[in-house]
mmCIF file of C-alpha atoms in Angstrom:
data_model
loop_
_atom_site.group_PDB
_atom_site.id
_atom_site.type_symbol
_atom_site.label_atom_id
_atom_site.label_comp_id
_atom_site.label_asym_id
_atom_site.label_seq_id
_atom_site.Cartn_x
_atom_site.Cartn_y
_atom_site.Cartn_z
ATOM 1 C CA MET A 1 32.900 29.167 -1.480
ATOM 2 C CA SER A 2 32.060 30.486 2.000
ATOM 3 C CA LEU A 3 29.526 28.800 4.230
ATOM 4 C CA ASP A 4 28.242 29.673 7.662
ATOM 5 C CA ALA A 5 28.438 27.139 10.483
ATOM 6 C CA HIS A 6 24.847 25.987 10.013
ATOM 7 C CA ASP A 7 25.375 25.167 6.314
ATOM 8 C CA ARG A 8 28.540 23.212 7.080
ATOM 9 C CA LYS A 9 26.660 21.151 9.673
ATOM 10 C CA HIS A 10 23.519 20.683 7.570
ATOM 11 C CA PRO A 11 24.084 20.134 3.844
ATOM 12 C CA SER A 12 21.166 20.722 1.517
ATOM 13 C CA LYS A 13 18.787 17.880 0.710
ATOM 14 C CA ALA A 14 20.052 17.837 -2.876
ATOM 15 C CA LEU A 15 23.648 17.369 -1.718
ATOM 16 C CA SER A 16 22.608 14.773 0.862
ATOM 17 C CA ASP A 17 20.795 12.791 -1.814
ATOM 18 C CA GLU A 18 23.773 13.055 -4.162
ATOM 19 C CA ALA A 19 26.159 11.856 -1.442
ATOM 20 C CA LEU A 20 23.900 8.898 -0.630
ATOM 21 C CA ALA A 21 23.816 7.971 -4.308
ATOM 22 C CA TRP A 22 27.613 7.971 -4.300
ATOM 23 C CA ILE A 23 27.772 5.761 -1.196
ATOM 24 C CA VAL A 24 25.295 3.232 -2.577
ATOM 25 C CA ARG A 25 27.254 3.069 -5.815
ATOM 26 C CA LEU A 26 30.631 2.710 -4.096
ATOM 27 C CA TYR A 27 29.489 -0.109 -1.815
ATOM 28 C CA SER A 28 27.491 -1.929 -4.470
ATOM 29 C CA GLY A 29 30.400 -4.268 -5.164
ATOM 30 C CA GLU A 30 30.696 -2.936 -8.701
ATOM 31 C CA ALA A 31 32.578 0.335 -8.082
ATOM 32 C CA SER A 32 35.976 0.804 -9.717
ATOM 33 C CA LYS A 33 39.053 2.522 -8.364
ATOM 34 C CA ALA A 34 38.181 5.450 -10.629
ATOM 35 C CA ASP A 35 34.759 5.724 -8.941
ATOM 36 C CA TRP A 36 36.424 6.060 -5.537
ATOM 37 C CA MET A 37 38.789 8.709 -6.920
ATOM 38 C CA ASP A 38 35.870 10.619 -8.451
ATOM 39 C CA PHE A 39 34.037 10.569 -5.124
ATOM 40 C CA GLY A 40 37.162 11.916 -3.445
ATOM 41 C CA VAL A 41 37.187 14.805 -5.887
ATOM 42 C CA TRP A 42 33.423 15.361 -5.442
ATOM 43 C CA ARG A 43 33.665 15.700 -1.682
ATOM 44 C CA THR A 44 36.407 18.342 -1.924
ATOM 45 C CA ARG A 45 34.271 20.719 -3.981
ATOM 46 C CA SER A 46 33.090 22.564 -0.870
ATOM 47 C CA ALA A 47 32.611 22.267 2.860
ATOM 48 C CA ALA A 48 28.961 21.381 2.177
ATOM 49 C CA HIS A 49 30.019 18.514 -0.115
ATOM 50 C CA GLU A 50 32.322 17.171 2.585
ATOM 51 C CA ALA A 51 29.582 17.472 5.229
ATOM 52 C CA ALA A 52 27.187 15.586 2.951
ATOM 53 C CA ALA A 53 29.781 12.859 2.388
ATOM 54 C CA VAL A 54 30.408 12.437 6.127
ATOM 55 C CA GLU A 55 26.690 12.340 6.770
ATOM 56 C CA ALA A 56 26.115 9.703 4.064
ATOM 57 C CA GLU A 57 28.927 7.542 5.427
ATOM 58 C CA ALA A 58 27.408 7.729 8.915
ATOM 59 C CA LEU A 59 23.997 6.710 7.600
ATOM 60 C CA TRP A 60 25.563 3.818 5.707
ATOM 61 C CA SER A 61 27.236 2.685 8.920
ATOM 62 C CA ASP A 62 23.905 2.879 10.773
ATOM 63 C CA ALA A 63 22.240 0.740 8.129
ATOM 64 C CA SER A 64 24.716 -2.050 8.854
ATOM 65 C CA GLU A 65 23.476 -2.219 12.431
ATOM 66 C CA LEU A 66 19.785 -2.815 11.813
ATOM 67 C CA TYR A 67 18.220 -5.948 13.265
ATOM 68 C CA ARG A 68 14.807 -7.535 13.393
ATOM 69 C CA ASP A 69 13.349 -7.444 16.913
ATOM 70 C CA PRO A 70 11.973 -10.972 17.486
ATOM 71 C CA ALA A 71 9.448 -9.661 20.043
ATOM 72 C CA THR A 72 7.745 -7.209 17.703
ATOM 73 C CA GLY A 73 8.952 -8.058 14.198
ATOM 74 C CA LEU A 74 10.085 -4.453 13.780
ATOM 75 C CA ILE A 75 13.401 -3.332 12.336
ATOM 76 C CA ARG A 76 15.444 -1.441 14.937
ATOM 77 C CA PRO A 77 18.923 0.109 15.125
ATOM 78 C CA GLY A 78 21.636 -1.513 17.223
ATOM 79 C CA ARG A 79 24.273 -4.201 17.188
ATOM 80 C CA ARG A 80 22.427 -7.496 17.289
ATOM 81 C CA LYS A 81 22.709 -10.537 15.061
ATOM 82 C CA PRO A 82 21.466 -11.275 12.516
ATOM 83 C CA VAL A 83 21.828 -7.878 10.892
ATOM 84 C CA VAL A 84 20.343 -6.784 7.595
ATOM 85 C CA SER A 85 23.051 -6.046 5.038
ATOM 86 C CA ARG A 86 23.605 -2.399 4.236
ATOM 87 C CA ARG A 87 23.440 -3.025 0.529
ATOM 88 C CA ALA A 88 20.098 -4.816 0.751
ATOM 89 C CA VAL A 89 18.632 -2.231 3.119
ATOM 90 C CA ILE A 90 19.665 0.870 1.256
ATOM 91 C CA THR A 91 19.163 -0.213 -2.330
ATOM 92 C CA GLY A 92 15.911 -2.077 -1.705
ATOM 93 C CA LEU A 93 17.048 -5.133 -3.649
ATOM 94 C CA ALA A 94 14.759 -8.025 -4.446
ATOM 95 C CA GLY A 95 15.897 -9.892 -1.337
ATOM 96 C CA ILE A 96 14.184 -7.255 0.776
ATOM 97 C CA GLY A 97 11.326 -6.268 -1.506
ATOM 98 C CA ALA A 98 10.140 -9.802 -2.264
ATOM 99 C CA GLY A 99 11.603 -11.712 0.671
ATOM 100 C CA THR A 100 10.553 -12.158 4.278
ATOM 101 C CA ALA A 101 10.743 -8.485 5.198
ATOM 102 C CA GLY A 102 8.682 -7.416 2.212
ATOM 103 C CA LEU A 103 6.020 -10.024 2.910
ATOM 104 C CA TRP A 104 5.929 -9.047 6.569
ATOM 105 C CA ALA A 105 5.461 -5.401 5.633
ATOM 106 C CA ALA A 106 2.631 -6.260 3.252
ATOM 107 C CA GLY A 107 0.816 -8.432 5.783
ATOM 108 C CA ALA A 108 1.003 -11.645 3.759
ATOM 109 C CA PHE A 109 1.861 -13.815 6.745
ATOM 110 C CA ARG A 110 -0.917 -12.391 8.919
ATOM 111 C CA SER A 111 -3.608 -13.147 6.372
ATOM 112 C CA LEU A 112 -2.765 -16.844 6.446
ATOM 113 C CA SER A 113 -4.426 -17.311 9.836
ATOM 114 C CA ALA A 114 -6.444 -14.204 10.777
ATOM 115 C CA ASP A 115 -10.175 -13.893 10.119
ATOM 116 C CA GLN A 116 -9.908 -10.213 9.155
ATOM 117 C CA THR A 117 -6.843 -8.188 8.157
ATOM 118 C CA THR A 118 -5.923 -4.838 6.687
ATOM 119 C CA SER A 119 -2.882 -3.946 4.596
ATOM 120 C CA VAL A 120 -0.605 -0.906 4.512
ATOM 121 C CA ALA A 121 -2.610 2.356 4.835
ATOM 122 C CA GLU A 122 -5.941 0.484 4.781
ATOM 123 C CA ILE A 123 -8.705 1.253 7.298
ATOM 124 C CA ARG A 124 -11.770 -0.981 7.231
ATOM 125 C CA THR A 125 -14.895 -1.498 9.333
ATOM 126 C CA VAL A 126 -16.111 -5.069 9.766
ATOM 127 C CA PRO A 127 -19.743 -5.567 10.871
ATOM 128 C CA LEU A 128 -20.207 -8.446 13.308
ATOM 129 C CA ALA A 129 -23.097 -10.891 13.478
ATOM 130 C CA ASP A 130 -24.619 -9.395 16.653
ATOM 131 C CA GLY A 131 -24.744 -5.812 15.384
ATOM 132 C CA SER A 132 -21.372 -4.860 16.852
ATOM 133 C CA ALA A 133 -18.580 -3.586 14.630
ATOM 134 C CA VAL A 134 -14.785 -3.515 14.645
ATOM 135 C CA THR A 135 -12.784 -0.937 12.690
ATOM 136 C CA LEU A 136 -9.265 -2.075 11.867
ATOM 137 C CA ASN A 137 -6.421 0.385 11.521
ATOM 138 C CA ALA A 138 -3.771 -0.208 8.866
ATOM 139 C CA MET A 139 -1.771 -3.456 9.095
ATOM 140 C CA SER A 140 -4.031 -4.970 11.738
ATOM 141 C CA ALA A 141 -5.481 -8.436 12.172
ATOM 142 C CA VAL A 142 -8.210 -10.028 14.314
ATOM 143 C CA ASP A 143 -9.753 -13.418 14.923
ATOM 144 C CA ILE A 144 -13.474 -13.571 15.683
ATOM 145 C CA ASP A 145 -14.940 -16.294 17.886
ATOM 146 C CA TYR A 146 -18.669 -16.036 18.551
ATOM 147 C CA SER A 147 -20.557 -18.744 20.462
ATOM 148 C CA PRO A 148 -23.977 -18.947 22.128
ATOM 149 C CA ALA A 149 -22.302 -18.133 25.463
ATOM 150 C CA ALA A 150 -19.689 -15.497 24.597
ATOM 151 C CA ARG A 151 -18.321 -13.052 22.045
ATOM 152 C CA ARG A 152 -14.542 -13.157 21.824
ATOM 153 C CA ILE A 153 -12.146 -11.238 19.588
ATOM 154 C CA VAL A 154 -8.388 -11.703 19.420
ATOM 155 C CA LEU A 155 -6.423 -8.655 18.280
ATOM 156 C CA ILE A 156 -3.470 -10.449 16.716
ATOM 157 C CA GLU A 157 -1.654 -7.240 15.892
ATOM 158 C CA GLY A 158 -2.238 -3.593 15.159
ATOM 159 C CA GLN A 159 -5.039 -1.340 16.364
ATOM 160 C CA ALA A 160 -8.819 -1.612 16.375
ATOM 161 C CA PHE A 161 -11.879 0.329 17.515
ATOM 162 C CA PHE A 162 -14.789 -1.694 18.883
ATOM 163 C CA GLU A 163 -18.447 -0.620 18.939
ATOM 164 C CA VAL A 164 -20.315 -3.172 21.033
ATOM 165 C CA ALA A 165 -24.006 -4.009 20.722
ATOM 166 C CA PRO A 166 -25.548 -4.735 24.144
ATOM 167 C CA ASP A 167 -26.196 -8.384 24.974
ATOM 168 C CA ALA A 168 -26.348 -9.179 28.681
ATOM 169 C CA SER A 169 -26.309 -12.931 28.022
ATOM 170 C CA ARG A 170 -23.047 -12.917 26.060
ATOM 171 C CA PRO A 171 -20.009 -11.007 27.355
ATOM 172 C CA PHE A 172 -17.867 -9.206 24.767
ATOM 173 C CA GLU A 173 -14.124 -9.682 25.315
ATOM 174 C CA VAL A 174 -11.020 -8.740 23.364
ATOM 175 C CA LYS A 175 -7.763 -10.556 24.008
ATOM 176 C CA VAL A 176 -4.495 -8.866 23.043
ATOM 177 C CA ARG A 177 -1.054 -10.154 24.057
ATOM 178 C CA GLY A 178 -2.543 -12.009 26.986
ATOM 179 C CA ASN A 179 -4.558 -9.036 28.251
ATOM 180 C CA VAL A 180 -8.344 -9.361 28.358
ATOM 181 C CA VAL A 181 -10.477 -6.258 27.783
ATOM 182 C CA SER A 182 -14.126 -6.806 28.725
ATOM 183 C CA ALA A 183 -16.747 -4.424 27.387
ATOM 184 C CA LEU A 184 -19.217 -3.005 29.887
ATOM 185 C CA GLY A 185 -21.579 -1.747 27.173
ATOM 186 C CA THR A 186 -19.185 0.486 25.306
ATOM 187 C CA ALA A 187 -17.032 1.791 22.441
ATOM 188 C CA PHE A 188 -13.279 1.562 22.913
ATOM 189 C CA ASP A 189 -9.910 1.526 21.175
ATOM 190 C CA ILE A 190 -7.034 -0.928 21.633
ATOM 191 C CA ASN A 191 -3.600 -0.116 20.228
ATOM 192 C CA SER A 192 -0.878 -2.789 20.238
ATOM 193 C CA ASN A 193 1.448 -0.775 17.980
ATOM 194 C CA LEU A 194 3.178 0.920 20.896
ATOM 195 C CA PRO A 195 6.948 0.515 21.344
ATOM 196 C CA ARG A 196 8.366 -2.258 23.551
ATOM 197 C CA GLY A 197 5.231 -4.379 23.332
ATOM 198 C CA ASN A 198 3.016 -2.022 25.344
ATOM 199 C CA VAL A 199 -0.748 -1.955 24.753
ATOM 200 C CA ALA A 200 -2.967 1.132 25.120
ATOM 201 C CA VAL A 201 -6.692 1.001 25.864
ATOM 202 C CA SER A 202 -8.852 4.125 25.571
ATOM 203 C CA VAL A 203 -12.604 4.424 26.040
ATOM 204 C CA ALA A 204 -14.987 6.570 23.994
ATOM 205 C CA GLU A 205 -18.265 5.421 25.595
ATOM 206 C CA HIS A 206 -19.198 3.813 28.915
ATOM 207 C CA ALA A 207 -16.381 1.632 30.328
ATOM 208 C CA VAL A 208 -14.237 -1.481 29.972
ATOM 209 C CA ARG A 209 -12.512 -3.798 32.407
ATOM 210 C CA VAL A 210 -8.838 -4.498 31.715
ATOM 211 C CA ARG A 211 -7.283 -7.658 33.100
ATOM 212 C CA PRO A 212 -3.584 -8.203 32.317
ATOM 213 C CA PRO A 213 -2.145 -11.722 32.159
ATOM 214 C CA GLY A 214 -0.901 -13.289 35.356
ATOM 215 C CA LEU A 215 -3.574 -11.903 37.663
ATOM 216 C CA SER A 216 -5.214 -14.268 40.105
ATOM 217 C CA LEU A 217 -8.782 -15.301 39.393
ATOM 218 C CA SER A 218 -9.924 -13.177 42.329
ATOM 219 C CA ASN A 219 -8.425 -10.045 40.774
ATOM 220 C CA ASP A 220 -10.832 -8.320 38.386
ATOM 221 C CA GLY A 221 -8.236 -5.922 37.010
ATOM 222 C CA ILE A 222 -9.181 -2.265 36.611
ATOM 223 C CA VAL A 223 -12.105 -0.358 35.125
ATOM 224 C CA VAL A 224 -11.404 2.345 32.538
ATOM 225 C CA SER A 225 -14.286 4.753 31.921
ATOM 226 C CA ARG A 226 -15.278 7.173 29.184
ATOM 227 C CA ASP A 227 -12.528 9.595 28.122
ATOM 228 C CA GLU A 228 -9.944 7.647 30.077
ATOM 229 C CA GLY A 229 -7.035 5.519 28.952
ATOM 230 C CA VAL A 230 -4.464 3.123 30.340
ATOM 231 C CA VAL A 231 -1.256 1.505 29.085
ATOM 232 C CA VAL A 232 -0.392 -2.080 29.977
ATOM 233 C CA ALA A 233 3.296 -2.941 29.692
ATOM 234 C CA ALA A 234 4.557 -6.088 27.984
ATOM 235 C CA ASP A 235 5.205 -7.633 31.416
ATOM 236 C CA GLY A 236 1.594 -7.024 32.506
ATOM 237 C CA ALA A 237 2.275 -3.964 34.666
ATOM 238 C CA ILE A 238 -0.708 -1.595 34.543
ATOM 239 C CA GLY A 239 0.045 2.102 34.222
ATOM 240 C CA PRO A 240 -2.078 4.823 35.782
ATOM 241 C CA VAL A 241 -5.524 5.559 34.388
ATOM 242 C CA THR A 242 -5.322 8.992 32.745
ATOM 243 C CA ARG A 243 -7.751 11.429 31.221
ATOM 244 C CA GLN A 244 -7.816 10.969 27.450
ATOM 245 C CA ASP A 245 -10.303 12.222 24.919
ATOM 246 C CA GLY A 246 -11.787 9.105 23.375
ATOM 247 C CA ALA A 247 -12.603 10.850 20.101
ATOM 248 C CA SER A 248 -8.995 12.018 19.683
ATOM 249 C CA ALA A 249 -7.617 8.552 20.436
ATOM 250 C CA SER A 250 -9.709 7.040 17.655
ATOM 251 C CA ALA A 251 -9.448 9.911 15.153
ATOM 252 C CA TRP A 252 -7.315 7.601 12.980
ATOM 253 C CA ARG A 253 -10.620 6.125 11.727
ATOM 254 C CA THR A 254 -11.039 9.254 9.595
ATOM 255 C CA GLY A 255 -7.361 9.440 8.606
ATOM 256 C CA THR A 256 -6.296 11.931 11.286
ATOM 257 C CA TYR A 257 -3.702 11.264 13.952
ATOM 258 C CA VAL A 258 -4.022 13.512 17.024
ATOM 259 C CA VAL A 259 -0.806 13.557 19.045
ATOM 260 C CA GLU A 260 -0.861 15.117 22.500
ATOM 261 C CA GLY A 261 2.359 14.892 24.452
ATOM 262 C CA ARG A 262 3.457 11.536 23.036
ATOM 263 C CA PRO A 263 7.068 10.388 22.535
ATOM 264 C CA LEU A 264 8.456 10.421 19.015
ATOM 265 C CA GLU A 265 8.977 6.648 18.933
ATOM 266 C CA GLU A 266 5.251 6.120 19.551
ATOM 267 C CA VAL A 267 4.366 8.575 16.789
ATOM 268 C CA VAL A 268 6.735 6.820 14.392
ATOM 269 C CA ALA A 269 5.132 3.471 15.216
ATOM 270 C CA ALA A 270 1.708 4.923 14.381
ATOM 271 C CA LEU A 271 2.897 6.371 11.079
ATOM 272 C CA GLY A 272 4.810 3.247 10.120
ATOM 273 C CA VAL A 273 1.702 1.202 9.285
ATOM 274 C CA TYR A 274 0.850 3.715 6.558
ATOM 275 C CA ARG A 275 4.132 3.169 4.706
ATOM 276 C CA ARG A 276 5.805 0.145 3.157
ATOM 277 C CA GLY A 277 9.110 -0.722 4.755
ATOM 278 C CA TRP A 278 10.499 0.752 7.956
ATOM 279 C CA ILE A 279 11.060 4.037 9.727
ATOM 280 C CA VAL A 280 14.062 3.894 12.038
ATOM 281 C CA ILE A 281 14.980 6.540 14.616
ATOM 282 C CA ARG A 282 18.727 6.720 14.217
ATOM 283 C CA ASP A 283 19.512 8.599 17.456
ATOM 284 C CA GLN A 284 18.325 6.874 20.620
ATOM 285 C CA GLY A 285 17.908 10.192 22.444
ATOM 286 C CA LEU A 286 15.239 11.291 19.971
ATOM 287 C CA LYS A 287 12.858 8.488 20.894
ATOM 288 C CA SER A 288 11.547 10.317 23.956
ATOM 289 C CA LEU A 289 11.179 13.660 22.175
ATOM 290 C CA ASN A 290 7.785 15.122 23.095
ATOM 291 C CA VAL A 291 5.369 15.572 20.176
ATOM 292 C CA ASN A 292 2.151 17.577 19.847
ATOM 293 C CA ALA A 293 0.621 17.568 16.394
ATOM 294 C CA VAL A 294 -2.390 16.838 14.224
ATOM 295 C CA LEU A 295 -1.245 14.768 11.243
ATOM 296 C CA ASP A 296 -2.873 13.545 8.053
ATOM 297 C CA LEU A 297 -2.081 9.829 8.010
ATOM 298 C CA ARG A 298 -2.597 9.553 4.271
ATOM 299 C CA ALA A 299 -0.350 12.484 3.310
ATOM 300 C CA SER A 300 2.777 11.417 1.449
ATOM 301 C CA ASP A 301 4.785 14.147 3.186
ATOM 302 C CA VAL A 302 3.571 13.438 6.736
ATOM 303 C CA LEU A 303 7.119 12.831 7.996
ATOM 304 C CA GLU A 304 8.289 16.128 6.507
ATOM 305 C CA THR A 305 5.316 17.829 8.190
ATOM 306 C CA LEU A 306 6.379 16.283 11.492
ATOM 307 C CA ALA A 307 9.983 17.399 10.961
ATOM 308 C CA ARG A 308 8.975 21.024 10.450
ATOM 309 C CA GLY A 309 7.993 21.274 14.105
ATOM 310 C CA LEU A 310 10.798 19.169 15.594
ATOM 311 C CA PRO A 311 14.608 19.196 15.663
ATOM 312 C CA ILE A 312 14.836 16.188 13.341
ATOM 313 C CA ARG A 313 15.841 15.399 9.755
ATOM 314 C CA ILE A 314 14.281 12.784 7.493
ATOM 315 C CA PHE A 315 16.435 10.611 5.232
ATOM 316 C CA GLU A 316 14.716 8.510 2.567
ATOM 317 C CA MET A 317 17.383 5.848 2.186
ATOM 318 C CA SER A 318 15.291 3.721 -0.181
ATOM 319 C CA PRO A 319 11.612 3.003 -0.855
ATOM 320 C CA LEU A 320 11.780 0.622 2.120
ATOM 321 C CA LEU A 321 13.952 2.462 4.636
ATOM 322 C CA THR A 322 13.610 5.911 6.196
ATOM 323 C CA LEU A 323 15.990 7.124 8.882
ATOM 324 C CA ILE A 324 15.234 9.908 11.373
ATOM 325 C CA SER A 325 18.202 11.810 12.761
ATOM 326 C CA HIS A 326 18.960 14.938 14.787
ATOM 327 C CA ALA A 327 18.661 18.178 12.856
#
């Protein structure tokens, strides 16, 4: 059977899936010598079969190098202990589906302490006692602390859009990872789902004041106005204030994700809260790939839609693990 160079490099999805099924079976601990011999015969059927086998073996190897990032709780590629076993990751065994990782993905731990939470793919608006409202993106959690003197919200994790009712006698503040965002009569979005612990603040109406942790009491931070945004790094460093359409930044409230010149790893983080399990970018160089797209967050094929416009391939390793690789 003759194949051109592209086909040899990129086996069909059907062959890729078949090769992955072989690999899972062979490394399940239950494969016989005959199974290994049969796989050897299978991979010699054509150059495409061999390419699929090599690809599956590489993905299996990658799965052995996943680790849980203690700073974010996310699963990431790389050699760091403790690793998640390949067999558990790829087959989605009960140890993953019902254990710590599964509970983390479902938000069970967050709901133990937070006042309001959302689960995978859930968006919900919570009315507040003063007429304000907070809309929680998927897999988000907040604590609400209202007193006669102040209105304070803690964004424990995730993303939220705040619509603030005016009350000159009681400031409205949101605390997220040590940063304090003070409303100046406004509507604004805070996203703590960014990679590396960064936090993005974008403003749809009026303005907010952003004060990162570690500033002296005499430092009031910076003011971000309507249709502007800023990113605060995990170490408190404030990025430049940039022009950003506030409506686009909060379009997720209607199930639409508007991506304008954002890196792939940030896009993957945004999509990840709409799926159970993890999406891992296999190739480190892909993380900074520039993305422009309008995506339906609730579409089951949103990753495939993303892949159609980018040099990437999507591998559904199990119901709980998706790998993204170079095309």
